Amino acid sequence: MALLTIENLFAWYGMAESLHGVSLSLEEGGIAGVIGPNGAGKSTLMDSIMGLVTVKGSIRLGGREIIGLKPAELVRAGIGYAPERAHLFPYMSVRDNLLVGAYTARGDIEKNLELVHGLFPVLAERWAQETATQSGGERQMVSLGRALMTSPRILLVDEPTIGLAPKICAGIAEALLRLNRETGLAILIAEQNVNFAMQLARHIHVLETGSVAVAGPTEQLRSDPELAKAYFGH
Amino acid sequence: MIQILIQGFLLSGLYALIAVGFTLIFSVGRVLNLAYGAYLMLGGYAYFYTVQQLGVPKLPGFVIAVATGALAGLAMYQFLVKRLKGDHVAVEISTLILAVVIQAAIVLLFNESSKILLPIVDGVWRVGSASVTNNILTAMVASWFILGGLMLFVKRTHLGRAIQAVSMDAKGAMISGINTDRINLTTWAISGALGATAGVFFASYTQLNPSMWVSPLIIAVAVVIVGGIGSIVGSLIVAHIIGFMEIITSSLIAAELRGVFTMLLIIGVLVLRPQGLFGRGDL
């Protein structure tokens, strides 16, 4: 059953139309990837789901139409978001950043902290460190951790590997796979790093200039030589 | 010398109390609320009206004064600032105009003459040859308690952390489930309450008059500019620098030059260290 269904979505940044009729869906417990070059509309799509840009069309979460809800209401409805460039609170400690994430899920703090520290033990070790002084990889972990502190039903992750070393990317991929496997949390990942996205996602949507150019199960897209050459570079 | 030290600490405590509400709004909304001085004026006049004209006891009168400031802050955000949608210049011009309008309303209601606000706490405290009024001493102690409480509130509560979060990254706060609009509203109300509290003490230290909003506003602006964006601790330190500078100037040089060095300090910091002495963007 589809947890998230997007149909014919248009989005605007000011006067500029950035998405042109995008449709996609994500199953309960699934992982889907949205890939595409810079400017394809990946972050706009994520921001649209999170209620941060003006949109038209339909976005349903568990059958409920969520267009028109404010970001705070969407978090309460079960959407967790780790955005591009993290948007952390730089002069707050790791722990306080995570606690801000728990603003709407205060009853789950202990349970969610245990989950986050289990996935990213380094955050438990460096709980008092200000995020302004952390490495890019650690900041990405805090961003994911903060999103998990909201007790989400679905996790949106935008460009989690940007600027990170391959070893750190592998660690992030492993953590997301483990999270999905152990908790059944549905994950939608927007990525430029095609290999990273294909390593995780069971379905891939290729965005080009604001529209879905190709979509399908990852293995199917990977095994089509023409598509593989056109979009995945091999 | 002892008198200068005592007066310096007392005045600085009052200045810190004056500045902290202004700092809070500047930190969260990155906007200069030029009507902030009007909160002090509203607090002072509300206390004067309830206690000295209606005969309400001092404590309820003080609570009413603080509530007046909080309501003014709420109303200002809800009906003015929110509608200007983050246009900082428009907010600053509008709040300045609003302060003048409030001044005119005060003249209409209470006339232009200055009024003496009776001390909230009577009596004098003597240390050797030096003496201070219990009123200003209470203002300093209250200021320390309020600032300490505010620090604890901001650092240790969910709402306080939400205020910090909005001040550091509004998008990050929104995707954490924080209603940034409600946080702004709350911050403006707290700022109004803090301003009105400071106003009661400031008016009892000086006088009540319809133009009394100007000098606290200058102090608040000076503290924010010199201290840096939105740092409560920075505000506290700078309030003491300015307070001591003014007391030393008026005691040892000339009372007429009291505020001049504050102005020169603002200009100096703007030229040499525009981010302020302690500014880094956190509360």
Coordinates of C-alpha atoms in Angstrom, one line a residue:
Chain A
M1 CA 0.0 0.0 0.0
A2 CA 1.3 3.4 -0.9
L3 CA 2.3 5.6 2.1
L4 CA 3.1 8.6 0.0
T5 CA 1.4 9.4 -3.3
I6 CA 2.3 12.4 -5.3
E7 CA 0.2 13.2 -8.4
N8 CA 0.6 15.9 -11.0
L9 CA 2.6 18.2 -8.7
F10 CA 3.5 21.6 -9.8
A11 CA 5.7 23.9 -7.6
W12 CA 6.8 27.5 -7.7
Y13 CA 9.7 29.4 -6.2
G14 CA 8.4 33.0 -6.5
M15 CA 7.2 33.3 -10.1
A16 CA 9.3 30.5 -11.5
E17 CA 7.7 27.1 -12.0
S18 CA 10.2 24.5 -10.8
L19 CA 8.2 21.2 -10.9
H20 CA 5.9 20.4 -13.9
G21 CA 3.4 17.6 -13.1
V22 CA 5.6 15.3 -11.0
S23 CA 4.0 12.0 -9.9
L24 CA 5.5 9.3 -7.7
S25 CA 4.7 7.0 -4.9
L26 CA 6.4 5.3 -2.0
E27 CA 5.2 2.1 -0.4
E28 CA 5.0 1.5 3.4
G29 CA 8.4 0.3 4.5
G30 CA 10.0 1.1 1.0
I31 CA 12.9 3.1 -0.1
A32 CA 12.6 5.3 -3.2
G33 CA 15.2 7.4 -4.8
V34 CA 14.9 10.6 -6.8
I35 CA 18.0 11.3 -8.9
G36 CA 18.9 14.0 -11.3
P37 CA 21.5 16.7 -12.0
N38 CA 21.7 20.1 -10.3
G39 CA 18.6 22.1 -10.9
A40 CA 16.5 19.1 -11.8
G41 CA 14.0 19.9 -9.0
K42 CA 15.0 17.3 -6.4
S43 CA 15.2 19.7 -3.5
T44 CA 12.1 21.5 -4.7
L45 CA 10.3 18.2 -4.6
M46 CA 11.4 17.5 -1.0
D47 CA 10.6 21.1 0.1
S48 CA 7.1 20.7 -1.6
I49 CA 6.3 17.6 0.4
M50 CA 7.4 19.5 3.5
G51 CA 5.1 22.4 2.8
L52 CA 7.9 24.9 2.2
V53 CA 7.0 26.0 -1.3
T54 CA 3.9 26.9 -3.2
V55 CA 2.4 23.9 -4.9
K56 CA -0.5 22.6 -6.9
G57 CA -1.6 19.0 -7.4
S58 CA -1.9 16.3 -4.9
I59 CA 0.3 14.9 -2.1
R60 CA -1.3 12.2 0.1
L61 CA 0.2 10.7 3.2
G62 CA -1.5 7.4 4.1
G63 CA -4.5 8.5 2.0
R64 CA -4.8 11.9 3.6
E65 CA -4.3 15.0 1.4
I66 CA -1.5 17.1 3.0
I67 CA -1.2 20.0 0.6
G68 CA -2.0 23.2 2.5
L69 CA -0.7 21.9 5.8
K70 CA 2.1 23.9 7.5
P71 CA 5.5 22.3 8.0
A72 CA 4.8 22.0 11.8
E73 CA 1.6 20.1 11.0
L74 CA 3.4 17.9 8.5
V75 CA 6.0 16.9 11.1
R76 CA 3.1 16.0 13.4
A77 CA 1.5 14.0 10.6
G78 CA 4.7 11.9 10.4
I79 CA 7.1 13.5 7.9
G80 CA 10.7 13.7 9.0
Y81 CA 13.1 15.7 6.9
A82 CA 16.9 15.8 6.7
P83 CA 17.4 18.6 4.1
E84 CA 20.3 19.5 1.9
R85 CA 23.0 21.4 3.9
A86 CA 21.4 20.0 7.1
H87 CA 20.1 23.4 8.4
L88 CA 21.3 22.6 11.9
F89 CA 21.4 25.0 14.8
P90 CA 25.2 25.7 14.8
Y91 CA 25.7 27.1 18.3
M92 CA 23.6 24.4 20.0
S93 CA 25.1 21.1 21.2
V94 CA 24.4 17.8 19.4
R95 CA 22.0 16.8 22.1
D96 CA 20.1 20.1 22.0
N97 CA 19.8 19.8 18.2
L98 CA 18.3 16.4 18.7
L99 CA 16.0 17.7 21.4
V100 CA 14.7 20.4 19.1
G101 CA 13.7 17.6 16.7
A102 CA 11.7 16.1 19.6
Y103 CA 9.6 19.3 19.9
T104 CA 6.5 17.6 18.7
A105 CA 7.4 14.1 20.0
R106 CA 8.3 14.7 23.6
G107 CA 6.9 11.4 24.8
D108 CA 9.3 9.5 22.6
I109 CA 12.5 11.2 23.5
E110 CA 14.2 8.3 25.3
K111 CA 13.2 5.8 22.7
N112 CA 14.2 8.0 19.7
L113 CA 17.5 8.9 21.4
E114 CA 18.3 5.3 21.8
L115 CA 17.5 4.7 18.1
V116 CA 19.7 7.6 17.0
H117 CA 22.6 6.7 19.2
G118 CA 22.3 3.1 18.0
L119 CA 22.6 4.2 14.4
F120 CA 25.3 6.9 15.0
P121 CA 27.2 6.1 18.2
V122 CA 29.5 9.1 17.6
L123 CA 26.6 11.4 18.4
A124 CA 26.3 9.8 21.9
E125 CA 30.0 10.3 22.4
R126 CA 30.0 14.0 21.3
W127 CA 26.6 15.0 22.7
A128 CA 27.9 18.2 24.2
Q129 CA 29.8 19.4 21.1
E130 CA 28.4 22.4 19.1
T131 CA 27.4 21.3 15.6
A132 CA 29.3 24.4 14.2
T133 CA 32.5 22.6 15.1
Q134 CA 31.6 19.2 13.7
S135 CA 32.8 17.5 10.5
G136 CA 30.4 17.3 7.5
G137 CA 29.7 13.6 8.2
E138 CA 28.8 14.2 11.8
R139 CA 26.6 17.1 10.8
Q140 CA 24.8 14.9 8.4
M141 CA 24.3 12.3 11.2
V142 CA 22.9 15.0 13.4
S143 CA 20.5 16.1 10.6
L144 CA 19.3 12.5 10.2
G145 CA 19.1 12.1 13.9
R146 CA 17.1 15.3 14.4
A147 CA 14.6 14.1 11.7
L148 CA 14.3 10.7 13.5
M149 CA 13.6 12.5 16.8
T150 CA 10.3 13.7 15.3
S151 CA 9.0 10.0 15.3
P152 CA 8.4 10.0 11.5
R153 CA 6.4 7.6 9.4
I154 CA 8.4 8.6 6.4
L155 CA 11.9 10.1 6.2
L156 CA 12.8 12.5 3.5
V157 CA 16.6 12.7 2.9
D158 CA 18.0 15.3 0.5
E159 CA 21.5 15.0 -0.8
P160 CA 22.9 13.2 2.3
T161 CA 26.3 12.6 0.6
I162 CA 27.1 16.0 -0.7
G163 CA 30.7 16.9 0.1
L164 CA 31.3 13.7 2.1
A165 CA 34.2 11.2 1.6
P166 CA 33.3 7.8 0.1
K167 CA 33.9 6.1 3.5
I168 CA 31.4 8.4 5.3
C169 CA 28.9 8.0 2.5
A170 CA 29.1 4.2 2.9
G171 CA 28.5 4.6 6.6
I172 CA 25.4 6.8 6.0
A173 CA 24.1 4.3 3.4
E174 CA 24.6 1.4 5.9
A175 CA 22.8 3.4 8.6
L176 CA 19.8 4.2 6.4
L177 CA 19.5 0.5 5.2
R178 CA 19.7 -0.7 8.8
L179 CA 17.1 1.9 9.8
N180 CA 14.7 0.7 7.1
R181 CA 15.3 -3.0 7.8
E182 CA 15.0 -2.8 11.6
T183 CA 12.1 -0.2 11.9
G184 CA 10.4 -0.5 8.6
L185 CA 10.6 3.3 8.2
A186 CA 9.8 4.4 4.6
I187 CA 12.6 6.6 3.1
L188 CA 12.6 8.9 0.1
I189 CA 16.1 9.9 -0.9
A190 CA 17.0 12.7 -3.3
E191 CA 20.5 12.3 -4.6
Q192 CA 23.0 13.4 -7.4
N193 CA 25.1 10.5 -6.4
V194 CA 23.5 7.8 -8.5
N195 CA 25.4 4.9 -7.1
F196 CA 24.5 5.9 -3.6
A197 CA 20.8 6.1 -4.5
M198 CA 20.7 2.9 -6.4
Q199 CA 22.5 1.1 -3.5
L200 CA 19.5 2.0 -1.3
A201 CA 16.4 2.5 -3.3
R202 CA 14.1 -0.2 -4.7
H203 CA 12.5 2.3 -7.0
I204 CA 14.2 5.2 -8.8
H205 CA 12.7 8.3 -10.3
V206 CA 14.9 10.3 -12.6
L207 CA 14.1 14.0 -12.6
E208 CA 15.0 16.3 -15.5
T209 CA 14.2 20.0 -15.4
G210 CA 11.3 19.6 -13.1
S211 CA 9.7 16.5 -14.6
V212 CA 10.0 12.8 -14.1
A213 CA 11.9 11.5 -17.2
V214 CA 12.1 7.8 -16.3
A215 CA 10.9 5.8 -13.3
G216 CA 10.9 2.2 -12.4
P217 CA 12.3 -0.5 -10.1
T218 CA 16.1 0.0 -9.6
E219 CA 17.1 -3.4 -11.1
Q220 CA 15.0 -2.9 -14.2
L221 CA 16.6 0.5 -14.8
R222 CA 20.0 -0.8 -14.1
S223 CA 19.6 -3.7 -16.5
D224 CA 18.4 -1.6 -19.4
P225 CA 21.7 -0.7 -21.2
E226 CA 20.4 2.4 -22.9
L227 CA 18.9 3.8 -19.7
A228 CA 22.0 2.8 -17.7
K229 CA 24.2 4.6 -20.2
A230 CA 22.0 7.7 -20.4
Y231 CA 21.4 8.2 -16.8
F232 CA 23.8 6.1 -14.7
G233 CA 26.9 6.5 -16.7
H234 CA 27.7 2.8 -17.2
Chain B
M1 CA 35.1 55.2 44.6
I2 CA 32.7 52.8 46.4
Q3 CA 29.8 55.0 45.4
I4 CA 31.0 54.8 41.7
L5 CA 31.3 51.0 41.9
I6 CA 27.9 50.6 43.5
Q7 CA 26.2 53.0 41.2
G8 CA 27.9 51.4 38.2
F9 CA 26.6 47.9 39.1
L10 CA 23.1 49.2 39.8
L11 CA 22.8 51.2 36.6
S12 CA 24.3 48.3 34.6
G13 CA 21.8 45.9 36.0
L14 CA 19.0 48.2 35.0
Y15 CA 20.5 48.6 31.5
A16 CA 20.8 44.9 31.1
L17 CA 17.2 44.5 32.0
I18 CA 16.3 47.2 29.5
A19 CA 18.3 45.6 26.7
V20 CA 17.5 42.0 27.1
G21 CA 14.0 42.1 25.6
F22 CA 15.3 44.1 22.6
T23 CA 18.1 41.5 22.2
L24 CA 15.6 38.7 22.2
I25 CA 13.5 40.1 19.3
F26 CA 16.7 41.1 17.4
S27 CA 18.0 37.5 17.8
V28 CA 14.9 35.7 16.7
G29 CA 13.5 38.1 14.0
R30 CA 16.8 39.8 13.0
V31 CA 14.8 43.1 13.2
L32 CA 15.2 46.2 15.3
N33 CA 12.0 46.9 17.1
L34 CA 12.2 50.6 17.4
A35 CA 9.0 50.7 19.4
Y36 CA 10.7 48.8 22.2
G37 CA 11.2 52.0 24.2
A38 CA 7.4 52.3 24.1
Y39 CA 7.0 49.1 26.1
L40 CA 9.0 50.7 28.9
M41 CA 6.8 53.8 28.7
L42 CA 3.6 51.7 28.7
G43 CA 4.9 49.7 31.7
G44 CA 5.8 52.8 33.6
Y45 CA 2.5 54.6 32.9
A46 CA 0.4 51.4 33.5
Y47 CA 2.0 51.1 36.9
F48 CA 1.6 54.8 37.6
Y49 CA -2.1 54.7 36.7
T50 CA -3.0 51.5 38.6
V51 CA -1.0 52.1 41.7
Q52 CA -0.8 55.9 42.1
Q53 CA -4.1 56.9 40.5
L54 CA -6.4 53.9 41.1
G55 CA -4.8 52.9 44.4
V56 CA -4.2 49.3 43.4
P57 CA -1.5 47.7 45.7
K58 CA 2.0 47.7 44.3
L59 CA 2.4 44.0 43.4
P60 CA -0.9 43.7 41.4
G61 CA 0.0 47.0 39.8
F62 CA 3.4 45.7 38.8
V63 CA 1.8 42.6 37.3
I64 CA -0.7 44.7 35.4
A65 CA 2.2 46.8 34.0
V66 CA 4.1 43.7 32.9
A67 CA 0.9 42.3 31.3
T68 CA 0.4 45.6 29.5
G69 CA 3.8 45.3 27.9
A70 CA 3.2 41.7 27.0
L71 CA -0.1 42.6 25.3
A72 CA 1.6 45.4 23.5
G73 CA 4.2 43.1 22.2
L74 CA 1.6 40.5 21.1
A75 CA -0.5 43.1 19.3
M76 CA 2.5 44.7 17.6
Y77 CA 3.6 41.3 16.2
Q78 CA 0.1 40.0 15.3
F79 CA -1.3 43.2 13.6
L80 CA 1.9 44.8 12.3
V81 CA 5.1 42.8 12.1
K82 CA 3.5 39.6 10.8
R83 CA 1.7 41.5 8.0
L84 CA 5.0 43.1 6.8
K85 CA 6.3 39.5 6.1
G86 CA 9.9 39.9 7.0
D87 CA 10.5 43.3 5.3
H88 CA 13.0 44.6 7.9
V89 CA 13.1 48.2 6.8
A90 CA 9.3 48.4 6.8
V91 CA 9.2 46.9 10.3
E92 CA 11.7 49.3 11.6
I93 CA 10.0 52.3 10.1
S94 CA 6.6 51.2 11.2
T95 CA 7.7 50.4 14.8
L96 CA 9.3 53.8 15.0
I97 CA 6.1 55.5 13.8
L98 CA 4.2 53.4 16.3
A99 CA 6.4 54.6 19.2
V100 CA 5.5 58.2 18.2
V101 CA 1.8 57.3 18.0
I102 CA 2.0 55.7 21.5
Q103 CA 3.8 58.8 22.8
A104 CA 0.9 61.0 21.4
A105 CA -1.6 58.7 23.1
I106 CA 0.2 59.0 26.4
V107 CA 0.2 62.8 26.1
L108 CA -3.5 62.7 25.4
L109 CA -4.2 60.5 28.4
F110 CA -1.8 61.9 30.9
N111 CA -0.7 65.3 29.5
E112 CA 2.9 66.3 28.7
S113 CA 4.1 67.0 32.2
S114 CA 6.7 64.7 33.9
K115 CA 5.4 62.6 36.7
I116 CA 7.2 61.1 39.7
L117 CA 6.8 57.4 40.0
L118 CA 7.0 56.5 43.7
P119 CA 9.6 53.8 44.5
I120 CA 8.4 50.3 44.3
V121 CA 10.5 49.5 47.4
D122 CA 11.1 52.3 49.9
G123 CA 14.1 53.1 52.0
V124 CA 17.9 53.5 51.6
W125 CA 20.7 51.1 51.9
R126 CA 24.0 52.4 53.3
V127 CA 27.5 50.9 52.9
G128 CA 30.0 53.0 54.8
S129 CA 29.8 56.5 53.2
A130 CA 28.0 55.2 50.2
S131 CA 24.2 54.9 50.0
V132 CA 21.7 53.6 47.4
T133 CA 18.0 53.5 47.3
N134 CA 16.4 50.1 48.0
N135 CA 14.4 50.7 44.8
I136 CA 17.3 50.7 42.5
L137 CA 18.9 47.9 44.5
T138 CA 15.7 45.9 43.9
A139 CA 15.9 46.7 40.2
M140 CA 19.4 45.3 40.1
V141 CA 18.5 42.1 42.0
A142 CA 15.3 41.7 39.9
S143 CA 17.4 42.2 36.8
W144 CA 19.8 39.4 37.7
F145 CA 17.0 37.0 38.6
I146 CA 15.1 37.8 35.4
L147 CA 18.2 37.4 33.2
G148 CA 19.2 34.2 35.0
G149 CA 15.7 32.9 34.6
L150 CA 15.7 33.8 31.0
M151 CA 19.0 32.0 30.4
L152 CA 17.6 28.9 32.1
F153 CA 14.4 29.1 30.1
V154 CA 16.2 29.5 26.8
K155 CA 18.7 26.7 27.4
R156 CA 16.7 24.2 29.4
T157 CA 13.1 24.2 28.1
H158 CA 11.6 23.0 24.9
L159 CA 10.1 26.4 24.2
G160 CA 13.4 28.1 25.0
R161 CA 15.3 25.7 22.7
A162 CA 12.6 26.4 20.0
I163 CA 13.3 30.2 20.4
Q164 CA 17.0 29.5 20.0
A165 CA 16.4 27.3 17.0
V166 CA 14.3 29.9 15.2
S167 CA 17.0 32.5 15.9
M168 CA 19.7 30.3 14.3
D169 CA 17.9 28.6 11.4
A170 CA 14.2 29.2 10.6
K171 CA 14.0 26.4 8.0
G172 CA 15.7 24.0 10.4
A173 CA 13.2 25.0 13.1
M174 CA 10.2 24.5 10.8
I175 CA 11.2 21.0 9.7
S176 CA 11.6 20.1 13.4
G177 CA 7.9 20.8 13.9
I178 CA 8.2 24.3 15.3
N179 CA 5.6 26.8 14.4
T180 CA 7.9 29.7 13.8
D181 CA 5.0 32.2 13.7
R182 CA 3.9 31.1 17.2
I183 CA 7.5 31.4 18.4
N184 CA 7.8 34.9 17.0
L185 CA 4.5 35.8 18.7
T186 CA 5.7 34.4 22.0
T187 CA 9.1 36.2 21.7
W188 CA 7.4 39.5 21.1
A189 CA 5.2 39.0 24.1
I190 CA 8.1 38.1 26.3
S191 CA 10.0 41.1 25.0
G192 CA 7.1 43.4 25.8
A193 CA 6.9 42.0 29.3
L194 CA 10.6 42.4 29.9
G195 CA 10.4 46.0 28.5
A196 CA 7.5 46.9 30.7
T197 CA 9.3 45.4 33.8
A198 CA 12.4 47.5 33.0
G199 CA 10.1 50.5 32.4
V200 CA 8.7 50.4 35.9
F201 CA 12.1 50.4 37.4
F202 CA 13.6 52.9 34.9
A203 CA 10.7 55.3 35.5
S204 CA 11.1 55.1 39.3
Y205 CA 14.8 55.7 38.8
T206 CA 14.3 58.7 36.5
Q207 CA 10.8 60.2 35.8
L208 CA 7.7 59.4 33.8
N209 CA 7.3 61.5 30.7
P210 CA 5.9 60.9 27.2
S211 CA 9.4 61.0 25.6
M212 CA 11.0 58.6 28.1
W213 CA 11.0 55.8 25.4
V214 CA 13.9 57.4 23.5
S215 CA 16.9 57.0 25.9
P216 CA 16.1 53.3 26.8
L217 CA 15.8 52.6 23.1
I218 CA 19.3 54.1 22.5
I219 CA 20.7 52.0 25.4
A220 CA 19.1 48.9 24.0
V221 CA 20.4 49.6 20.4
A222 CA 23.8 50.3 21.8
V223 CA 23.9 47.1 23.8
V224 CA 22.8 45.0 20.8
I225 CA 25.2 46.7 18.4
V226 CA 28.2 46.6 20.7
G227 CA 27.4 43.2 22.2
G228 CA 26.6 41.6 18.8
I229 CA 23.6 39.8 17.4
G230 CA 21.3 38.4 20.0
S231 CA 23.7 37.2 22.7
I232 CA 22.1 37.5 26.2
V233 CA 25.5 37.1 27.9
G234 CA 27.0 39.6 25.5
S235 CA 24.2 42.0 26.3
L236 CA 24.8 41.5 30.0
I237 CA 28.5 42.3 29.6
V238 CA 28.0 45.3 27.4
A239 CA 25.3 46.7 29.7
H240 CA 27.9 46.8 32.4
I241 CA 30.5 48.4 30.1
I242 CA 27.9 51.2 29.2
G243 CA 26.6 51.5 32.7
F244 CA 30.1 51.9 34.2
M245 CA 31.2 54.2 31.4
E246 CA 28.2 56.5 32.1
I247 CA 28.7 56.6 35.8
I248 CA 32.4 57.3 35.6
T249 CA 31.8 60.0 33.0
S250 CA 29.1 61.8 35.0
S251 CA 31.0 61.4 38.3
L252 CA 34.5 62.3 37.1
I253 CA 34.2 64.3 33.9
A254 CA 30.8 66.0 33.4
A255 CA 27.2 64.8 33.7
E256 CA 26.4 66.4 30.4
L257 CA 28.7 64.0 28.6
R258 CA 27.1 61.0 30.1
G259 CA 25.6 59.5 27.0
V260 CA 28.3 60.8 24.5
F261 CA 30.7 58.0 25.1
T262 CA 28.0 55.4 24.5
M263 CA 27.4 57.0 21.1
L264 CA 31.1 57.0 20.3
L265 CA 31.3 53.3 21.4
I266 CA 28.5 52.4 19.0
I267 CA 30.3 54.2 16.1
G268 CA 33.6 52.6 17.1
V269 CA 32.2 49.1 17.1
L270 CA 30.3 49.6 13.8
V271 CA 33.6 50.7 12.2
L272 CA 36.0 48.3 13.8
R273 CA 33.9 45.2 14.5
P274 CA 30.5 45.3 12.8
Q275 CA 29.5 41.9 14.2
G276 CA 29.8 43.2 17.7
L277 CA 32.1 42.2 20.5
F278 CA 30.4 38.9 21.3
G279 CA 28.1 38.3 18.2
R280 CA 28.0 34.9 16.7
G281 CA 24.3 34.4 16.3
D282 CA 23.2 32.4 19.3
L283 CA 21.2 33.5 22.4

